[in-house]
Coordinates of C-alpha atoms in Angstrom, one line a residue:
M163 CA 34.4 58.6 -7.0
S164 CA 35.9 55.3 -7.6
T165 CA 34.1 51.9 -8.2
L166 CA 35.0 50.7 -4.7
D167 CA 33.6 54.1 -3.1
R168 CA 30.4 53.8 -5.0
A169 CA 30.0 50.0 -3.9
R170 CA 30.6 51.0 -0.2
C171 CA 28.0 53.9 -0.4
S172 CA 25.6 51.5 -2.0
L173 CA 26.2 48.8 0.8
K174 CA 25.6 51.5 3.4
A175 CA 22.5 52.6 1.8
H176 CA 21.3 49.0 1.9
P177 CA 22.3 47.3 5.2
M178 CA 19.9 44.4 4.8
A179 CA 21.5 43.5 1.4
L180 CA 25.1 43.5 3.1
D181 CA 23.9 41.4 5.9
A182 CA 22.3 38.9 3.5
A183 CA 25.6 38.7 1.5
I184 CA 27.4 38.2 4.8
A185 CA 25.1 35.5 5.7
A186 CA 25.4 33.7 2.5
G187 CA 29.3 34.0 2.8
V188 CA 29.1 32.5 6.4
L189 CA 27.0 29.6 5.2
A190 CA 29.3 28.9 2.3
C191 CA 32.2 28.7 4.8
M192 CA 30.4 26.5 7.1
V193 CA 29.4 24.1 4.5
A194 CA 32.9 24.0 3.2
G195 CA 34.3 23.5 6.5
S196 CA 31.9 20.7 7.2
F197 CA 33.7 18.5 4.6
A198 CA 36.9 18.6 6.6
V199 CA 37.7 15.3 8.6
P200 CA 39.4 16.4 11.7
H201 CA 40.5 13.0 12.8
G202 CA 41.9 11.4 9.7
A203 CA 44.8 9.0 9.6
K204 CA 47.1 11.9 9.0
G205 CA 45.4 14.5 11.0
V206 CA 43.0 17.0 9.5
T207 CA 42.2 16.1 5.9
W208 CA 39.6 16.9 3.2
G209 CA 37.3 14.2 2.1
V210 CA 34.0 13.8 0.5
R211 CA 31.9 13.4 3.8
V212 CA 28.6 14.9 3.5
P213 CA 27.2 16.7 6.7
D214 CA 24.3 14.9 8.4
P215 CA 20.9 16.6 7.7
L216 CA 20.7 18.0 11.2
G217 CA 24.0 19.7 10.8
L218 CA 22.8 21.2 7.4
V219 CA 19.5 22.4 9.1
L220 CA 21.4 24.0 12.1
M221 CA 23.8 25.7 9.5
T222 CA 21.0 27.0 7.4
L223 CA 19.1 28.3 10.4
A224 CA 22.1 30.0 12.0
A225 CA 23.1 31.8 8.6
A226 CA 19.4 32.7 8.0
A227 CA 19.3 34.4 11.5
L228 CA 22.4 36.5 10.6
V229 CA 20.4 38.6 8.1
L230 CA 18.5 40.3 11.0
R231 CA 21.7 40.8 13.1
R232 CA 21.5 44.5 13.0
R233 CA 17.9 44.7 14.0
F234 CA 17.9 42.0 16.8
P235 CA 21.5 41.5 17.7
K236 CA 20.8 39.7 21.0
S237 CA 18.0 37.5 19.5
V238 CA 20.2 36.6 16.8
L239 CA 23.0 35.6 19.1
A240 CA 20.5 33.5 21.1
V241 CA 19.6 31.6 17.9
T242 CA 23.0 31.1 16.6
G243 CA 24.3 30.1 20.1
T244 CA 21.5 27.5 20.6
A245 CA 22.3 26.0 17.2
S246 CA 26.0 26.0 18.1
L247 CA 25.3 24.3 21.4
V248 CA 23.0 21.6 19.7
E249 CA 25.7 20.9 17.1
S250 CA 28.4 20.7 19.8
L251 CA 26.5 18.1 21.8
T252 CA 25.4 15.9 18.8
G253 CA 27.6 16.3 16.0
D254 CA 30.6 13.7 15.5
P255 CA 32.6 15.1 13.6
R256 CA 31.0 18.5 14.3
A257 CA 30.1 21.1 11.7
P258 CA 31.4 24.6 12.2
V259 CA 28.0 26.0 13.2
A260 CA 29.8 28.2 15.9
M261 CA 31.1 30.5 13.1
A262 CA 27.6 32.2 12.9
A263 CA 27.6 32.5 16.8
V264 CA 31.0 34.3 16.6
V265 CA 29.6 36.8 13.9
A266 CA 26.5 37.4 16.1
L267 CA 28.6 38.0 19.1
Y268 CA 30.7 40.4 17.3
T269 CA 27.6 42.3 16.2
V270 CA 26.3 42.5 19.9
A271 CA 29.7 43.8 21.0
A272 CA 29.7 46.4 18.2
T273 CA 26.3 47.8 18.9
T274 CA 26.1 47.8 22.7
D275 CA 28.1 48.9 25.6
R276 CA 31.2 47.4 27.1
T277 CA 29.3 46.1 30.1
T278 CA 26.9 44.2 27.9
T279 CA 29.7 43.0 25.8
W280 CA 31.6 41.5 28.8
R281 CA 28.4 40.0 30.2
V282 CA 27.1 38.4 26.9
G283 CA 30.6 37.4 25.7
L284 CA 31.5 35.6 28.9
L285 CA 28.2 33.9 29.0
T286 CA 28.5 32.7 25.4
M287 CA 32.1 31.4 25.8
T288 CA 31.4 29.6 29.0
V289 CA 28.2 27.9 27.9
L290 CA 29.5 26.7 24.5
T291 CA 32.9 25.7 25.8
A292 CA 31.6 24.0 29.0
A293 CA 28.9 22.0 27.0
A294 CA 31.3 20.9 24.5
M295 CA 33.9 19.7 27.1
L296 CA 31.5 18.1 29.4
A297 CA 28.8 16.7 27.3
G298 CA 30.2 16.6 23.8
P299 CA 31.3 13.4 21.9
M300 CA 35.0 14.5 21.9
P301 CA 37.4 14.4 24.9
W302 CA 37.3 17.6 27.0
Y303 CA 40.8 18.5 25.9
A304 CA 40.0 18.4 22.1
Q305 CA 41.2 21.3 20.1
E306 CA 37.7 21.9 18.7
N307 CA 36.6 22.7 22.4
L308 CA 39.4 25.0 22.9
G309 CA 38.8 26.5 19.4
L310 CA 35.2 27.5 20.6
L311 CA 36.7 29.4 23.6
A312 CA 39.3 31.2 21.3
W313 CA 36.9 32.2 18.4
T314 CA 34.1 33.6 20.7
G315 CA 36.7 35.5 22.6
I316 CA 38.1 37.0 19.3
G317 CA 34.5 37.9 18.2
A318 CA 33.7 39.8 21.3
T319 CA 37.1 41.6 21.3
A320 CA 36.9 42.7 17.7
G321 CA 33.2 44.0 18.1
D322 CA 34.3 45.9 21.2
A323 CA 37.3 47.4 19.3
V324 CA 35.1 48.5 16.4
R325 CA 32.5 50.1 18.8
S326 CA 35.4 52.1 20.7
R327 CA 36.8 53.4 17.2
R328 CA 33.3 54.5 16.3
A329 CA 32.9 56.3 19.5
V330 CA 36.2 58.0 19.1
V331 CA 35.5 59.1 15.6
Q332 CA 32.0 60.4 16.7
A333 CA 33.6 62.3 19.6
I334 CA 36.1 63.9 17.1
R335 CA 33.4 64.8 14.8
E336 CA 31.1 66.3 17.4
R337 CA 34.0 68.4 18.7
A338 CA 34.9 69.6 15.3
E339 CA 31.2 70.6 14.7
R340 CA 31.0 72.3 18.0
A341 CA 34.2 74.2 17.3
E342 CA 32.9 75.3 14.0
R343 CA 29.6 76.5 15.5
T344 CA 31.5 78.4 18.1
R345 CA 33.7 80.1 15.4
E346 CA 30.4 81.0 13.4
E347 CA 28.9 82.4 16.6
E348 CA 32.0 84.4 17.4
A349 CA 32.2 85.8 14.0
R350 CA 28.4 86.8 14.0
R351 CA 28.9 88.5 17.4
R352 CA 31.9 90.5 16.2
V353 CA 30.0 91.5 13.0
A354 CA 27.0 92.7 15.1
E355 CA 29.3 94.6 17.3
E356 CA 31.1 96.2 14.4
R357 CA 27.7 97.1 12.8
L358 CA 26.5 98.7 16.1
R359 CA 29.7 100.7 16.5
I360 CA 29.6 101.9 12.9
A361 CA 25.8 102.8 13.2
R362 CA 26.7 104.9 16.4
D363 CA 29.4 106.8 14.3
L364 CA 27.1 107.4 11.5
H365 CA 24.4 108.7 13.7
D366 CA 26.7 111.0 15.5
V367 CA 28.2 112.4 12.2
V368 CA 24.9 112.7 10.4
A369 CA 22.9 114.0 13.4
H370 CA 25.5 116.7 14.1
H371 CA 26.4 118.0 10.7
I372 CA 23.0 117.7 9.1
A373 CA 21.4 119.7 12.0
L374 CA 24.1 122.5 11.5
V375 CA 23.4 122.4 7.7
N376 CA 19.6 122.7 8.3
V377 CA 20.0 125.6 10.7
Q378 CA 22.4 127.6 8.4
A379 CA 20.4 126.9 5.4
G380 CA 17.3 128.3 7.1
V381 CA 19.2 131.3 8.1
A382 CA 20.5 131.9 4.5
A383 CA 17.0 131.6 3.1
H384 CA 15.6 134.0 5.7
V385 CA 18.2 136.7 5.2
M386 CA 19.0 136.2 1.5
D387 CA 17.0 139.4 0.1
R388 CA 17.7 141.8 3.0
R389 CA 21.2 140.9 4.3
P390 CA 23.1 139.2 1.4
D391 CA 26.4 139.2 3.3
Q392 CA 24.9 137.3 6.5
A393 CA 23.4 134.9 4.0
K394 CA 26.7 134.3 2.4
E395 CA 28.3 133.7 5.7
A396 CA 25.6 131.3 6.5
L397 CA 26.2 129.4 3.3
A398 CA 29.9 129.2 4.0
H399 CA 29.1 127.6 7.3
V400 CA 26.8 125.2 5.3
R401 CA 29.7 124.3 3.1
E402 CA 32.0 123.8 6.1
A403 CA 29.7 121.5 7.8
S404 CA 28.9 119.4 4.8
R405 CA 32.6 119.0 4.0
S406 CA 33.3 117.9 7.7
A407 CA 30.4 115.4 7.4
L408 CA 31.8 114.1 4.1
D409 CA 35.2 113.6 5.6
E410 CA 34.0 111.7 8.7
L411 CA 31.4 109.6 6.6
R412 CA 34.4 108.8 4.3
A413 CA 36.6 107.7 7.1
T414 CA 33.7 105.6 8.8
V415 CA 32.5 103.9 5.5
G416 CA 36.3 103.2 4.7
L417 CA 36.1 100.6 7.4
L418 CA 33.7 98.6 5.2
R419 CA 36.0 98.4 2.2
Q420 CA 37.4 95.2 0.9
S421 CA 41.1 94.3 1.2
G422 CA 41.6 95.2 -2.7
D423 CA 39.9 98.6 -2.3
P424 CA 41.9 101.9 -1.9
E425 CA 43.0 102.4 1.7
A426 CA 40.8 104.4 3.9
P427 CA 41.8 107.9 5.3
T428 CA 44.3 107.7 8.2
E429 CA 43.1 110.8 9.8
P430 CA 42.8 110.2 13.7
A431 CA 39.4 110.0 15.3
P432 CA 38.2 113.1 16.9
G433 CA 38.7 113.8 20.5
L434 CA 38.5 116.4 23.3
S435 CA 41.5 118.2 21.5
R436 CA 38.8 119.4 19.0
L437 CA 36.3 120.5 21.6
D438 CA 36.8 124.2 20.8
E439 CA 36.3 123.6 17.1
L440 CA 33.2 121.7 17.8
A441 CA 31.8 124.5 20.0
G442 CA 32.7 127.0 17.3
T443 CA 30.4 125.1 14.8
F444 CA 27.5 125.3 17.1
R445 CA 28.2 129.0 17.9
S446 CA 28.1 129.6 14.2
A447 CA 24.6 127.9 14.1
G448 CA 23.3 130.4 16.6
L449 CA 23.8 128.2 19.8
P450 CA 25.8 130.2 22.4
V451 CA 28.2 127.5 23.9
E452 CA 30.4 128.1 27.0
V453 CA 33.3 125.8 27.5
A454 CA 35.1 125.1 30.8
R455 CA 38.0 122.6 31.1
T456 CA 40.3 121.6 34.0
D457 CA 41.7 118.4 32.2
H458 CA 44.6 120.0 30.7
G459 CA 47.6 117.5 30.5
T460 CA 45.5 114.6 30.9
E461 CA 46.2 111.8 28.2
L462 CA 43.1 109.8 27.5
P463 CA 42.9 106.4 25.6
A464 CA 41.6 106.8 22.1
A465 CA 38.4 105.1 22.9
V466 CA 37.7 107.3 26.0
D467 CA 38.7 110.5 24.1
L468 CA 36.3 109.5 21.2
A469 CA 33.5 108.6 23.5
A470 CA 33.9 112.0 25.4
Y471 CA 33.8 113.9 22.2
R472 CA 30.9 112.1 20.8
C473 CA 28.7 112.5 24.0
I474 CA 29.4 116.3 23.8
Q475 CA 28.6 116.4 20.1
E476 CA 25.3 114.5 20.6
A477 CA 24.3 116.4 23.7
L478 CA 24.8 119.9 21.9
T479 CA 23.1 118.5 18.8
N480 CA 20.0 117.6 21.0
V481 CA 20.1 121.1 22.6
R482 CA 20.0 122.7 19.2
K483 CA 17.2 120.5 18.0
H484 CA 15.0 120.3 21.2
A485 CA 15.9 123.2 23.5
G486 CA 14.5 126.1 21.6
A487 CA 15.9 129.1 19.7
E488 CA 16.9 131.1 22.9
A489 CA 18.6 128.2 24.6
R490 CA 22.2 128.5 25.9
A491 CA 24.6 125.5 26.6
E492 CA 27.5 124.9 29.0
V493 CA 30.1 122.2 28.6
S494 CA 32.6 121.3 31.3
V495 CA 35.2 118.7 31.3
V496 CA 36.8 118.0 34.8
R497 CA 39.5 115.5 35.9
V498 CA 38.4 113.9 39.2
G499 CA 40.9 111.2 40.4
G500 CA 41.1 108.5 38.0
S501 CA 38.0 109.8 35.9
I502 CA 37.0 112.4 33.6
E503 CA 33.7 113.9 34.1
V504 CA 31.9 115.5 31.2
T505 CA 28.8 117.6 31.6
V506 CA 26.5 119.3 29.1
V507 CA 23.7 121.5 30.4
D508 CA 21.3 123.8 28.8
D509 CA 18.6 126.2 30.0
G510 CA 16.3 125.7 27.2
A511 CA 12.4 125.5 27.3
G512 CA 11.8 123.1 24.6
T513 CA 8.9 120.7 24.8
G514 CA 10.5 117.7 23.5
A515 CA 13.1 115.7 25.3
P516 CA 16.2 114.4 23.6
G517 CA 15.4 111.0 22.1
D518 CA 11.7 111.6 21.7
G519 CA 10.1 110.4 18.5
G520 CA 12.2 107.2 18.2
G521 CA 15.7 108.7 18.1
H522 CA 18.8 106.8 19.3
G523 CA 20.9 109.6 20.5
L524 CA 20.7 109.0 24.2
L525 CA 20.9 105.3 23.6
G526 CA 24.0 105.7 21.5
M527 CA 25.7 107.8 24.1
R528 CA 25.0 105.2 26.9
E529 CA 26.4 102.5 24.8
R530 CA 29.6 104.4 24.1
V531 CA 30.2 105.3 27.7
S532 CA 29.4 101.6 28.9
A533 CA 31.8 100.4 26.3
V534 CA 34.7 102.0 27.9
G535 CA 33.6 101.3 31.5
G536 CA 32.0 104.6 32.2
T537 CA 28.5 105.8 33.4
L538 CA 26.1 108.1 31.8
T539 CA 23.4 110.1 33.6
T540 CA 20.8 112.1 31.8
G541 CA 17.6 114.0 32.8
P542 CA 15.8 117.3 33.1
R543 CA 17.3 120.2 35.2
H544 CA 15.5 121.6 38.2
G545 CA 14.2 125.0 36.8
G546 CA 14.2 124.0 33.2
G547 CA 16.8 122.7 30.7
F548 CA 18.5 119.3 30.4
R549 CA 21.7 117.9 31.8
V550 CA 23.9 115.1 30.4
H551 CA 26.6 113.9 32.8
A552 CA 29.2 111.1 31.8
I553 CA 32.0 109.7 34.0
L554 CA 34.6 108.1 32.0
P555 CA 37.8 106.2 33.3
V556 CA 41.2 107.8 32.4
T557 CA 42.5 104.2 31.8
T558 CA 40.4 101.7 30.1
R559 CA 40.2 98.1 31.6
K560 CA 41.6 95.3 29.5
T561 CA 38.9 92.7 28.5
A562 CA 39.6 89.3 29.9
P563 CA 39.6 86.3 27.6
G564 CA 36.0 85.1 26.7
E565 CA 34.6 88.3 28.1
T566 CA 32.9 91.1 26.2
A567 CA 32.8 94.7 26.8

């Protein structure tokens, strides 16, 4: 920081000291100007004339009032204007007391609104100029009288210009701060949405595959001694499920890598094309699953395809966890007009409903379906079991600017 910048910061931190310095400078200028003889033999000359005592008192009083110009701008203008008026009526030749009134008028214009500036400025100009022209010791057309009109007008105009510039700078600063807050809020919103999406993906992957691993591990432990071949088959399913879980976790966590990290896997997200494979993993875990589809040839957007797959995956995982050991599941995917209807039903007799105990499976399904513009209906079936029904649009609606899905 330069010396000038440090001085400017110090003066801003102590405005009273700055006003005292300005008052002292104005007083020095007024005293120096009082030595000028405006009507000498050859025009305005410099002499050794000493101002009369009343002029000195008025100049000192007006300069002292300027120290308080920031706190009481209108009162200071009244004091300096009165001193200028008295000097205009009595001084001959006059001392430049009006200089303090000009500074006070500038302060009023810079710290108030434009309407107040016009009213106060016109009043000051009219009173001082009219008094000097009508009752002063000089002729009404004297240059000193016209000078009062010019200088008071300059003070009011300069103060109004400074106030307008400050208002423009403040408006620009506020707009910049508001834009910065908007960017930060938008960034936080996007981060929250991305965290929610990643949390849903992780929940779907972990809940599905870990449930299968748990079931197959239990089967392997149960038949290890009596049927080693079946135990080996169960362990093979455990290995396959764990490998699939790791692959999907790697793809999901890859989204969180920094730009300098290795690239994330480019394997496409799962969709209904892998429905048979998904059903096969549950059959291997001991859950009979029947699949019926009438959507062949339908091209789904990636988001809708993934939402349909995840809904079926989560619903079958809930059947395996909550419906009981003897439960059976049926999955149907039907094209109806401009929508795809996905239904998963079971005939289980389990006592716990999906999502009991603080789970987030149904909530995650509902959020996925809502995000692509679909609807989800869940609830117990008449006669036993549970039903999950999702209606998804074949084409996703584009989000309008400023609108969130």
